[in-house]
Amino acid sequence: MQFNKKALALAIIAFSQPAFAEKADDMEHLTIFGTEQVINDIPGSAHRISQEEIEKFDFSDIMRTLTSVPGVYILEEDGYGLRPNIGMRGTGQNRSEKVTIMEDNVLAAPAPYAAPSAYYFPTSGRMQQIEVLKGTSSAMYGPRTTGGVVNLLSRQIPEQAFAGELKLAAGQDGFAKLHGYVGGEGKNVASVFEVYRYQADGFKDVNHSDTDTGFVKNDVMAKVRINSDSSAKYYQELEMKLKYSDEDSDETYMGITAADFDSDPYSRYSASQLDNMNTEHKQLQLNHFIQLSPRLTLGSSAYYNDFARNWYKVSKIGGKSLGSGGIELAAQFDENPTVEPLSVDIKANNREYLSKGIQTVLEADLNEHQVKFGARYHEDEMDRFQWVDKYQLDSAYNMTLSSAGAPGTDSNRIDSAEAFALFVHDEYTVGDFIVNAGLRYEDMTIERHDWGKNDVGRDGIPSHKKNDVDVLLPSLAVTYKLSEELVLLGGVQKGFAPPAPGNEDSDNEESINYELGARYTLGAFNGEAIAFYSDYENMHGNCTASQGCEDDNIGNQYNAGEVEVSGLEIKAGYQFTLEQFTLPVDLTYTFTETEFLNDFSSKLDTWGDVVKGDELPYVPENQIQLTVGIEGEKWRSDILVRYMGEMRTEAGQGNIATDDLIDSRTVVDLAARYSIDQQQEVSLTVDNLLDEEYVSSKTHGSIMVGKPQSITLGYSFSF
């Protein structure tokens, strides 16, 4: 397109100043569903994880929280959820790159267009609510619209004049957590301040070393809101949100061999003793709301996210990459050290990210038609300035620096994006039918400027690659109220993901996605079943270190061509009421089938050389979760049983080879709470109650292990 996208976007947003609801708790622009909207009225798959549900098990790991939603796949890595891998409907989970992640309705990935792999993820433990949309329900949100949307809602300002809460927890492996907030609202000014800190020493032990394998993570947030008098002609609110977080974690990409998993599953090789991730995230978000009339509201948000991280981790051992023999060399050296030191290359994966933009949504109540008009202008970038330090690991298992790398001599480039999006969505009610029709337009420019390894000062002219992409994404969904209890639904939408910055010849990822299902509610029972089918014209595979990829290929993107993904999502719940107790029961089930429809070759460890008929890796055919609770007047206890079927780690078909197999597993979690009085509560949680030892993933040809049994005691005081 030839026009100035930024100027047009700002003009549209300036014309349609923001609008939301009449009270802070009803800030519709921060939620996808709206505070009063009934899930039954939403087209397609939609789930709201309430504050009460979040607090049952009080997970700090977003992946354990999201397993209650059908059609969601998770891939554990560090055991604490520090770097979540989330997929939906067969999209693949690697760094949640195929899912649109938002906090308070604003894009949350460090660079969602230029570098979507989310090495930053909002701290889920401080969230009050989580919204998950898939299929036609997610059509309004981009840039990735095939899988779905996860929108995390942060702490809202308390309605009381003064209120707060303090939570403390301590558990095994040095786990500790402090979570507190305080705030309140007056007539025209309101605020809240929140602190969340959690840490652990880690459940793994580095061989021949006292090095911890844990983490410390801090998250601080403040909100201040100014609002007009409720009697004002045009009620308005202006809210400022400030957030800061940091992390220091001794995490690695080095797994262990199958033999070592059998003998000592929670060990780590001594070559990984210096591996460390250090991050810092800063955010500013301004939200403005105005009630233009009883039927017309508008809401706008301006946002700025600055994220920096350096993951200092082993890349080669004895001159070999981790996936090409390096892991085996590390294992052998720990077992039988030689007199001659073992060379270890540690790469400083140093990157800075910037994401900023402004967005607005105008909502109009036109009786039978509920219409939304939206616009967003967005810019983001990732600046890679990396180097490699060389060490010697001696027979006493000490690491000595032999050669310090110069910053910028490993990777020295900037990937950037500029994007403008428009959407219109109409919800039309006629009798017992609700028709949802939407159209989203995205125009984006994605670029890469690469100075190479010899121009660390960036004085010369960089190589330049550029992708200009524009796309129209229609969606249509229908719900039909067959009776007061039964609602039928169906829809179709076009899915999309843009090409990577460095691949000028790469096609868009495009698909047509279908779903058909029903929701049923009667008394204490609620349930839904939705069948889905995604027909990819082209699927992307992105080469990242996290899934296993040689250094020279990291950042490359591969086209898989035609792919089919289909499945069934079921969720049901019932609350039994006895004389003195209530027994809530909740069941979630996901069935998935995947298939590549053509032959091709790639340098992704997880794809490799694909033959028509191969299944996608890391997509289990069956997932089941059952939660059963018992609740008395002052106490409750819940048990969660989570089953994940076997899955392959590399594309293939038929019986899965042992080296490519992750066995099925069943993990049980337990939570119990007792209210001392109206203000105080004590809790006990046990993750992995039966202490199941299991393989969570296989990266670089080695095994990453799931978290063992972990017992935590907690106390909370609210006022």
XYZ file of C-alpha atoms in Angstrom:
719
model
C 0.000 0.000 0.000
C 1.190 3.496 -0.814
C -0.432 5.586 1.916
C 1.158 6.421 5.245
C -0.145 3.762 7.608
C 0.889 5.598 10.765
C -0.790 8.852 9.752
C -4.010 7.075 8.786
C -4.082 5.038 11.977
C -3.548 8.064 14.194
C -6.211 9.973 12.308
C -8.757 7.185 12.772
C -7.911 6.783 16.455
C -7.996 10.512 17.094
C -11.413 10.701 15.443
C -12.791 7.817 17.496
C -11.582 8.661 20.995
C -11.869 5.752 23.479
C -14.920 4.351 25.083
C -15.783 1.858 27.725
C -18.244 1.412 30.509
C -19.613 3.518 33.273
C -17.598 1.906 36.068
C -14.022 0.778 36.347
C -15.038 -2.850 36.936
C -16.904 -2.766 33.627
C -13.937 -1.778 31.473
C -15.167 -3.682 28.449
C -12.090 -2.728 26.425
C -9.836 -4.746 28.707
C -11.896 -7.909 28.337
C -12.809 -9.949 25.305
C -16.121 -11.246 26.609
C -17.351 -8.187 28.476
C -18.199 -8.411 32.136
C -21.847 -9.293 31.649
C -21.722 -11.299 28.417
C -22.955 -14.865 28.654
C -20.565 -17.440 27.215
C -23.475 -19.140 25.444
C -23.898 -16.076 23.236
C -20.306 -16.121 22.022
C -19.764 -17.750 18.643
C -17.209 -20.528 18.610
C -15.029 -21.814 21.412
C -14.774 -19.395 24.346
C -13.717 -19.995 27.943
C -13.338 -17.736 30.937
C -11.122 -18.909 33.807
C -12.482 -16.975 36.776
C -10.595 -15.718 39.804
C -12.208 -18.449 41.891
C -10.961 -21.145 39.490
C -7.463 -19.619 39.390
C -7.278 -19.604 43.186
C -8.244 -23.290 43.569
C -4.705 -24.489 42.891
C -3.003 -21.086 42.861
C -0.662 -22.125 40.047
C 2.145 -19.725 39.191
C 2.631 -21.718 35.958
C 0.236 -20.518 33.224
C 0.495 -23.866 31.451
C -0.968 -25.768 34.417
C -3.799 -23.227 34.545
C -4.663 -23.499 30.839
C -5.003 -27.295 30.773
C -8.598 -26.820 31.970
C -9.430 -25.435 28.506
C -10.004 -28.017 25.735
C -8.062 -27.590 22.517
C -5.017 -26.141 24.306
C -1.661 -27.965 24.217
C 1.279 -27.236 26.481
C 4.906 -28.290 26.359
C 6.742 -28.140 29.686
C 10.338 -27.001 29.686
C 11.749 -25.778 33.002
C 9.003 -27.149 35.268
C 8.005 -23.723 36.608
C 6.443 -22.222 33.477
C 9.032 -19.469 33.124
C 8.961 -19.787 29.332
C 5.544 -21.160 28.362
C 5.010 -23.193 25.220
C 1.311 -22.982 24.356
C -0.500 -24.129 21.239
C -4.121 -24.356 20.154
C -5.814 -26.737 17.778
C -2.586 -28.256 16.480
C -0.711 -25.006 15.808
C 2.431 -26.143 17.624
C 3.543 -24.839 21.011
C 7.072 -23.529 20.480
C 7.342 -20.372 22.599
C 3.594 -19.747 22.083
C 4.518 -18.168 18.732
C 1.302 -19.267 16.989
C -1.032 -17.872 19.670
C -1.996 -14.233 20.204
C -1.027 -13.425 23.816
C -2.487 -10.289 25.404
C -2.603 -8.639 28.803
C -5.534 -6.300 29.355
C -6.381 -6.606 25.645
C -2.944 -5.352 24.552
C -0.379 -7.496 22.696
C 2.049 -8.932 25.251
C 4.740 -10.786 23.267
C 8.069 -8.891 23.141
C 7.768 -8.316 19.363
C 4.509 -9.962 18.220
C 5.030 -9.223 14.517
C 8.814 -9.250 14.010
C 9.742 -11.974 16.550
C 6.658 -13.697 18.016
C 8.500 -16.339 20.077
C 7.527 -15.269 23.583
C 10.605 -15.336 25.792
C 8.610 -12.934 27.959
C 5.213 -13.963 29.281
C 3.024 -11.988 31.720
C 3.227 -13.282 35.295
C 0.084 -15.390 35.384
C 0.020 -15.725 39.178
C -1.027 -12.098 39.608
C -3.926 -12.295 37.118
C -7.558 -12.062 38.195
C -9.068 -13.690 35.137
C -8.016 -15.434 31.920
C -9.979 -15.465 28.681
C -9.342 -18.027 25.939
C -10.831 -17.846 22.455
C -10.369 -20.226 19.535
C -11.709 -20.376 16.013
C -14.296 -17.816 14.923
C -14.369 -16.270 18.402
C -10.787 -15.053 17.920
C -11.257 -13.541 14.446
C -11.114 -9.919 15.669
C -7.664 -10.329 17.152
C -4.339 -10.574 15.369
C -1.801 -10.836 13.994
C -2.087 -14.628 14.336
C -5.661 -15.813 13.928
C -5.419 -19.572 13.255
C -5.035 -20.964 16.768
C -6.594 -18.499 19.134
C -6.192 -15.837 21.802
C -5.182 -15.824 25.454
C -6.086 -12.571 27.205
C -4.858 -12.199 30.789
C -6.674 -9.650 32.945
C -4.542 -7.955 35.573
C -5.600 -6.767 39.010
C -8.514 -4.329 38.844
C -8.763 -1.412 41.231
C -10.874 -2.435 44.257
C -14.364 -0.936 44.433
C -13.966 -0.307 48.172
C -12.417 2.859 49.568
C -9.514 0.817 50.905
C -8.834 -2.898 50.425
C -5.978 -5.314 49.969
C -4.547 -8.768 50.462
C -1.259 -10.399 51.429
C -0.365 -13.958 50.446
C 2.699 -15.884 51.607
C 3.771 -19.366 50.526
C 6.754 -21.650 51.049
C 7.528 -25.117 49.786
C 10.000 -27.711 48.634
C 13.157 -26.960 46.647
C 13.356 -23.489 48.182
C 10.068 -22.369 46.650
C 8.722 -19.145 48.148
C 6.110 -16.638 47.076
C 4.959 -13.222 48.232
C 1.911 -11.637 46.624
C 0.222 -8.524 47.897
C -1.869 -5.596 46.747
C -3.487 -2.535 48.255
C -5.793 0.050 46.726
C -9.192 1.635 46.607
C -11.376 4.185 44.908
C -12.724 7.595 45.776
C -15.225 9.752 43.948
C -12.904 10.768 41.106
C -9.550 9.095 41.804
C -8.701 5.435 42.327
C -5.523 3.357 42.448
C -3.994 -0.019 43.186
C -0.432 -1.186 43.833
C 0.598 -4.837 43.525
C 3.772 -6.845 44.187
C 4.379 -10.441 43.129
C 7.649 -12.238 43.858
C 8.344 -15.933 43.582
C 11.493 -18.014 43.587
C 12.947 -21.497 43.934
C 16.324 -23.195 44.218
C 15.233 -25.631 41.515
C 14.547 -29.354 41.549
C 17.624 -30.298 39.496
C 21.204 -30.737 40.705
C 24.245 -29.845 38.605
C 26.697 -32.728 38.654
C 29.846 -32.101 40.735
C 28.663 -28.565 41.600
C 26.763 -26.609 44.258
C 25.185 -24.383 41.601
C 21.444 -23.760 42.034
C 19.087 -24.466 39.132
C 16.276 -22.201 40.257
C 15.102 -18.651 39.709
C 13.960 -15.380 41.241
C 11.215 -13.387 39.543
C 9.793 -10.003 40.611
C 6.724 -8.260 39.246
C 5.439 -4.845 40.365
C 2.363 -3.082 38.991
C 0.570 0.201 39.721
C -2.639 1.649 38.320
C -4.095 5.111 38.782
C -7.509 6.089 37.415
C -9.169 9.470 37.137
C -12.849 9.615 36.242
C -15.434 12.310 35.686
C -18.524 12.676 37.848
C -21.171 10.074 37.123
C -23.553 12.937 36.295
C -21.273 14.271 33.535
C -22.787 14.490 30.053
C -20.034 12.256 28.691
C -18.731 9.987 31.418
C -14.955 9.424 30.999
C -12.101 7.548 32.607
C -8.354 7.827 32.146
C -6.242 5.041 33.604
C -2.460 4.737 33.687
C -0.850 1.354 34.243
C 2.854 0.997 35.055
C 4.552 -2.379 35.314
C 8.072 -3.597 35.978
C 9.358 -7.158 36.155
C 12.698 -8.932 36.184
C 13.967 -12.476 36.291
C 17.212 -14.211 37.143
C 17.041 -17.930 36.371
C 19.722 -20.601 36.058
C 18.046 -22.355 33.156
C 19.532 -24.292 30.261
C 18.673 -25.988 26.966
C 20.834 -28.948 27.969
C 18.804 -32.030 28.728
C 20.149 -35.456 29.673
C 20.570 -38.779 27.887
C 18.022 -41.594 28.185
C 20.460 -43.592 30.328
C 20.875 -40.718 32.781
C 17.109 -40.152 32.876
C 16.701 -43.757 34.003
C 19.384 -43.466 36.688
C 19.127 -39.834 37.878
C 16.315 -37.898 36.135
C 16.828 -34.638 38.035
C 20.512 -34.205 37.249
C 22.205 -31.643 34.995
C 25.609 -31.881 33.382
C 28.461 -29.856 34.837
C 28.981 -28.109 31.496
C 25.711 -26.227 32.141
C 26.783 -24.738 35.483
C 27.083 -21.150 34.135
C 23.830 -21.127 32.147
C 21.682 -18.185 33.194
C 18.766 -16.115 31.916
C 18.519 -12.458 32.972
C 15.522 -10.356 31.931
C 13.939 -6.957 32.536
C 10.514 -5.815 31.352
C 8.947 -2.337 31.563
C 5.461 -1.357 30.481
C 3.389 1.795 30.256
C -0.263 1.560 29.235
C -2.800 4.395 29.045
C -6.495 3.562 28.789
C -9.155 6.149 28.050
C -12.924 5.585 28.155
C -15.847 7.721 27.163
C -19.583 7.095 27.157
C -20.662 9.055 24.089
C -24.313 8.109 24.482
C -26.372 5.307 26.015
C -25.778 3.346 22.787
C -22.299 4.447 21.796
C -19.043 3.874 23.676
C -15.419 4.081 22.714
C -12.232 2.759 24.295
C -8.612 3.397 23.434
C -5.282 2.176 24.710
C -1.765 3.399 24.057
C 1.003 1.033 25.122
C 4.784 0.826 25.322
C 6.714 -2.345 26.222
C 10.491 -2.535 26.645
C 11.993 -5.983 27.209
C 15.661 -6.945 27.471
C 17.119 -10.390 28.054
C 20.398 -12.227 27.903
C 20.262 -15.995 28.011
C 23.848 -17.065 28.618
C 23.831 -20.761 27.764
C 25.914 -23.577 26.337
C 25.833 -23.800 22.539
C 28.690 -26.243 21.810
C 30.622 -28.883 23.717
C 33.881 -30.251 22.372
C 33.200 -28.314 19.190
C 29.856 -30.055 18.645
C 26.409 -28.493 18.902
C 24.041 -29.891 21.540
C 21.996 -31.788 18.972
C 25.008 -33.180 17.092
C 26.831 -34.978 19.879
C 27.488 -32.227 22.427
C 25.079 -33.662 25.014
C 26.731 -37.079 24.799
C 30.190 -35.538 25.273
C 28.976 -33.685 28.387
C 27.515 -36.905 29.799
C 30.703 -38.875 29.131
C 32.912 -36.206 30.713
C 30.819 -36.128 33.896
C 31.112 -39.903 34.124
C 34.811 -40.189 33.237
C 36.676 -36.865 33.142
C 39.840 -36.763 31.088
C 43.095 -35.015 31.932
C 42.618 -32.810 28.883
C 39.935 -30.146 29.499
C 36.680 -30.221 27.547
C 35.963 -27.096 25.495
C 32.589 -25.447 26.155
C 31.158 -22.582 24.090
C 28.637 -20.391 25.922
C 26.615 -18.050 23.766
C 25.289 -14.771 25.144
C 21.876 -14.649 23.477
C 21.598 -10.944 24.180
C 18.488 -9.260 22.756
C 16.412 -6.142 23.293
C 12.779 -5.846 22.265
C 10.464 -2.881 21.797
C 6.726 -2.999 21.213
C 4.445 0.044 21.075
C 1.163 1.105 19.590
C -2.257 2.656 19.929
C -5.622 0.994 19.436
C -9.285 1.908 19.692
C -12.663 0.196 19.553
C -15.960 1.958 18.913
C -19.012 -0.004 20.049
C -22.523 0.759 18.839
C -25.775 -0.714 20.151
C -28.168 -0.681 17.172
C -30.852 -2.871 18.688
C -30.639 -6.110 16.657
C -27.087 -5.205 15.620
C -24.182 -4.916 18.060
C -21.397 -3.417 15.965
C -17.700 -2.942 16.755
C -15.212 -0.909 14.729
C -11.552 -1.282 15.662
C -8.195 0.133 14.588
C -4.625 -0.481 15.729
C -1.274 0.961 14.731
C 1.687 -1.033 16.023
C 5.478 -1.034 15.806
C 7.907 -3.566 17.241
C 11.507 -4.695 16.884
C 14.057 -7.200 18.129
C 17.714 -6.147 18.354
C 20.085 -9.145 18.474
C 23.624 -8.309 19.648
C 25.170 -11.632 20.633
C 28.589 -13.177 21.257
C 30.232 -16.438 22.298
C 32.611 -16.976 25.232
C 34.844 -20.044 25.218
C 35.569 -22.018 28.398
C 37.582 -25.041 29.469
C 35.932 -27.600 31.763
C 38.702 -29.360 33.678
C 38.801 -32.721 35.448
C 37.817 -31.026 38.727
C 34.691 -29.738 36.902
C 35.745 -26.110 37.115
C 34.949 -23.757 34.225
C 37.761 -21.403 33.156
C 37.299 -18.649 30.581
C 39.789 -19.177 27.749
C 38.485 -16.646 25.216
C 36.001 -13.828 25.746
C 33.819 -13.023 22.745
C 33.212 -9.480 21.525
C 29.558 -8.345 21.650
C 27.998 -8.400 18.197
C 30.326 -11.006 16.713
C 27.793 -13.849 16.778
C 24.527 -12.226 15.715
C 24.175 -8.542 14.919
C 20.831 -7.601 13.414
C 17.517 -5.827 13.929
C 14.194 -7.368 12.933
C 11.380 -4.820 12.873
C 7.736 -4.461 11.915
C 5.195 -1.741 11.285
C 1.559 -2.811 11.141
C -1.855 -1.258 10.705
C -5.050 -3.198 11.368
C -8.754 -2.470 10.957
C -11.719 -4.639 11.816
C -15.495 -4.485 11.788
C -17.665 -6.985 13.605
C -21.450 -7.209 13.586
C -23.479 -9.339 15.968
C -26.966 -9.584 14.480
C -29.821 -11.098 16.487
C -32.889 -12.322 14.675
C -35.246 -14.504 16.652
C -33.298 -17.400 18.142
C -30.392 -16.879 15.744
C -27.291 -14.811 16.479
C -25.160 -14.168 13.405
C -21.610 -12.887 13.896
C -19.922 -11.529 10.785
C -16.462 -9.987 10.865
C -13.784 -8.662 8.561
C -10.218 -7.920 9.622
C -7.665 -6.111 7.487
C -3.936 -6.218 8.257
C -1.232 -4.288 6.420
C 2.329 -4.815 7.620
C 5.923 -4.249 6.661
C 8.435 -6.653 8.248
C 12.156 -6.018 7.787
C 15.597 -7.320 8.729
C 18.800 -5.254 8.824
C 21.825 -7.497 9.339
C 25.348 -6.115 9.920
C 26.934 -9.580 10.042
C 29.617 -10.716 12.481
C 32.367 -8.294 11.458
C 30.684 -4.903 11.812
C 30.002 -4.681 15.541
C 29.903 -0.885 15.382
C 27.200 -1.008 12.722
C 29.142 1.516 10.657
C 28.578 -0.106 7.270
C 25.499 -0.723 5.185
C 23.609 -3.775 6.481
C 22.053 -6.410 4.291
C 18.345 -5.729 4.026
C 15.350 -8.012 3.597
C 11.764 -6.846 3.529
C 8.285 -8.339 3.421
C 5.227 -6.219 2.603
C 2.029 -8.066 3.447
C -1.618 -7.117 3.388
C -4.503 -9.492 3.951
C -8.288 -9.571 4.398
C -9.554 -12.042 6.988
C -13.316 -12.712 6.942
C -15.226 -14.705 9.544
C -18.802 -15.886 9.894
C -20.385 -17.657 12.839
C -23.948 -18.568 13.803
C -25.492 -19.648 17.089
C -29.013 -21.016 17.284
C -30.980 -21.294 20.498
C -32.735 -24.617 20.011
C -34.189 -24.382 23.530
C -33.509 -22.580 26.783
C -30.948 -25.259 27.587
C -29.405 -26.105 24.198
C -27.456 -23.808 21.860
C -26.027 -24.951 18.514
C -23.051 -23.148 16.993
C -20.974 -23.207 13.854
C -18.553 -20.984 12.002
C -15.807 -20.505 9.464
C -12.884 -18.074 9.403
C -9.653 -17.443 7.577
C -6.525 -18.008 9.648
C -3.296 -16.111 9.049
C 0.279 -15.638 10.258
C 2.847 -13.342 8.570
C 6.202 -14.501 7.188
C 9.397 -14.024 9.192
C 11.537 -10.890 8.574
C 14.484 -12.718 7.033
C 12.516 -14.707 4.473
C 11.468 -12.563 1.534
C 10.323 -15.603 -0.438
C 8.318 -17.145 2.389
C 4.568 -17.382 1.880
C 1.999 -16.297 4.423
C 0.627 -18.948 6.704
C -3.019 -19.223 5.679
C -5.806 -21.608 6.546
C -9.577 -21.972 6.483
C -10.878 -23.024 9.892
C -14.243 -24.612 10.581
C -16.050 -25.515 13.786
C -19.420 -27.026 14.685
C -20.798 -27.836 18.089
C -23.315 -27.388 20.877
C -23.590 -26.028 24.414
C -26.021 -27.426 26.959
C -26.906 -26.023 30.389
C -29.489 -27.457 32.762
C -29.493 -26.763 36.483
C -26.140 -27.776 37.966
C -24.918 -29.245 34.668
C -23.099 -27.450 31.882
C -21.327 -28.893 28.887
C -20.146 -28.257 25.378
C -18.776 -30.268 22.482
C -17.107 -28.629 19.464
C -15.588 -30.332 16.433
C -12.928 -28.357 14.569
C -11.140 -28.668 11.245
C -8.258 -26.481 10.033
C -7.344 -26.710 6.362
C -3.924 -25.103 5.852
C -2.969 -23.846 2.431
C 0.462 -23.269 3.945
C 1.855 -23.819 7.458
C 4.968 -22.148 8.840
C 7.734 -23.724 10.872
C 10.080 -21.303 12.618
C 13.638 -22.281 13.465
C 14.424 -21.447 17.117
C 16.973 -22.742 19.592
C 14.207 -23.768 21.998
C 12.909 -26.547 19.725
C 16.291 -27.666 18.446
C 17.858 -25.940 15.476
C 21.438 -25.435 14.302
C 22.859 -21.955 14.990
C 23.222 -21.017 11.334
C 19.511 -21.664 10.726
C 18.023 -19.874 13.752
C 15.494 -17.304 12.569
C 14.811 -19.128 9.303
C 11.284 -20.077 8.373
C 10.077 -23.092 6.419
C 6.883 -23.654 4.443
C 5.129 -26.955 5.106
C 2.511 -26.390 2.428
C -0.848 -28.104 2.918
C -1.664 -29.492 6.351
C -4.887 -30.767 7.909
C -5.711 -30.579 11.613
C -8.997 -31.860 13.020
C -10.360 -32.770 16.387
C -13.005 -32.687 19.070
C -13.174 -30.569 22.227
C -15.433 -31.529 25.123
C -15.932 -29.784 28.433
C -18.546 -30.671 31.044
C -19.220 -29.796 34.654
C -21.703 -30.756 37.349
C -22.097 -29.681 40.968
C -23.502 -32.319 43.285
C -25.184 -30.958 46.405
C -25.253 -33.107 49.535
C -26.605 -32.294 52.961
C -23.443 -30.610 54.252
C -21.162 -30.539 51.218
C -21.020 -29.621 47.572
C -19.011 -31.700 45.116
C -18.072 -29.868 41.898
C -16.824 -32.090 39.053
C -15.250 -30.802 35.854
C -14.094 -32.807 32.816
C -12.049 -31.604 29.818
C -11.198 -33.746 26.800
C -9.376 -33.019 23.530
C -8.956 -35.363 20.565
C -6.656 -34.272 17.722
C -5.525 -35.657 14.371
C -2.896 -33.995 12.163
C -1.444 -34.711 8.737
C 1.079 -33.167 6.347
C -0.295 -33.406 2.795
C 2.961 -33.136 0.840
C 6.673 -34.033 0.930
C 9.332 -31.452 1.813
C 12.639 -31.013 3.628
C 13.457 -28.612 6.448
C 16.256 -28.038 8.935
C 13.906 -27.991 11.909
C 14.702 -30.780 14.335
C 10.981 -31.326 14.915
C 10.086 -31.589 11.210
C 13.169 -32.839 9.374
C 12.387 -34.552 6.058
C 8.612 -34.813 5.870
C 6.686 -37.404 3.826
C 3.053 -36.993 2.881
C 0.889 -38.527 5.598
C 3.260 -37.681 8.462
C 1.770 -36.413 11.705
C 2.814 -33.140 13.338
C 5.197 -33.452 16.291
C 4.257 -32.627 19.881
C 0.494 -32.949 19.335
C -0.959 -35.750 21.494
C -4.003 -37.513 20.097
C -5.752 -37.566 23.477
C -5.773 -35.210 26.461
C -8.062 -35.603 29.476
C -8.360 -33.611 32.681
C -10.701 -34.402 35.563
C -11.121 -32.135 38.582
C -13.157 -33.223 41.599
C -13.750 -31.034 44.627
C -15.478 -31.193 47.971
C -16.503 -28.016 49.764
C -17.750 -27.407 53.282
C -18.696 -24.228 55.098
C -15.127 -23.126 55.904
C -12.978 -25.445 53.810
C -12.587 -27.050 50.413
C -10.311 -29.564 48.735
C -9.752 -30.282 45.049
C -7.909 -33.001 43.197
C -6.880 -32.687 39.558
C -5.990 -35.639 37.340
C -4.323 -34.713 34.039
C -3.641 -37.296 31.325
C -1.609 -36.582 28.193
C -1.353 -39.257 25.532
C 1.869 -40.274 23.842
C 3.282 -37.969 21.185
C 6.098 -37.927 18.682
C 8.976 -35.412 18.814
C 9.597 -35.478 15.068
C 7.168 -35.599 12.154
C 6.363 -39.185 11.170
C 3.659 -41.819 10.878
C 2.884 -45.276 12.183
C 4.573 -46.622 15.295
C 6.759 -44.051 17.034
C 10.471 -44.892 17.317
C 11.779 -44.928 20.899
C 14.099 -41.967 20.322
C 11.147 -39.915 18.999
C 8.606 -41.001 21.596
C 7.306 -39.160 24.642
C 5.270 -41.656 26.634
C 1.799 -40.901 27.907
C 1.613 -39.681 31.473
C -0.863 -39.000 34.264
C -0.082 -36.244 36.745
C -2.195 -35.583 39.843
C -2.364 -32.251 41.722
C -4.001 -31.618 45.086
C -5.156 -28.431 46.811
C -6.836 -27.837 50.175
C -7.946 -24.615 51.871
C -9.312 -23.678 55.282
C -10.788 -20.314 56.260
C -9.728 -19.326 59.766
C -12.134 -16.392 59.613
C -13.459 -13.983 56.991
C -10.013 -12.455 56.546
C -7.563 -15.325 56.977
C -7.009 -18.549 55.080
C -4.402 -21.305 55.088
C -3.713 -23.608 52.162
C -1.855 -26.739 51.130
C -1.027 -27.541 47.515
C 0.800 -30.555 46.149
C 1.900 -30.498 42.520
C 2.524 -33.977 41.110
C 1.036 -35.693 44.151
C 2.142 -39.193 43.105
C 5.671 -38.010 42.252
C 5.434 -39.195 38.647
C 8.762 -39.180 36.812
C 8.138 -38.238 33.200
C 9.736 -36.856 30.063
C 8.273 -33.439 29.267
C 10.079 -32.849 25.952
C 13.135 -33.864 23.947
C 15.250 -30.964 22.795
C 18.569 -31.179 20.943
C 18.265 -34.953 21.127
C 18.176 -34.917 24.932
C 15.501 -35.317 27.577
C 13.889 -32.525 29.596
C 12.131 -33.804 32.688
C 8.894 -32.710 34.349
C 8.696 -31.247 37.837
C 8.605 -33.813 40.656
C 6.321 -33.741 43.678
C 6.264 -30.262 45.208
C 4.470 -29.429 48.477
C 3.632 -25.806 49.325
C 2.012 -24.245 52.393
C 0.322 -20.865 52.126
C -1.313 -18.165 54.233
C -3.413 -15.196 53.145
C -4.838 -12.159 54.909
C -7.335 -9.838 53.233
C -8.899 -6.590 54.356
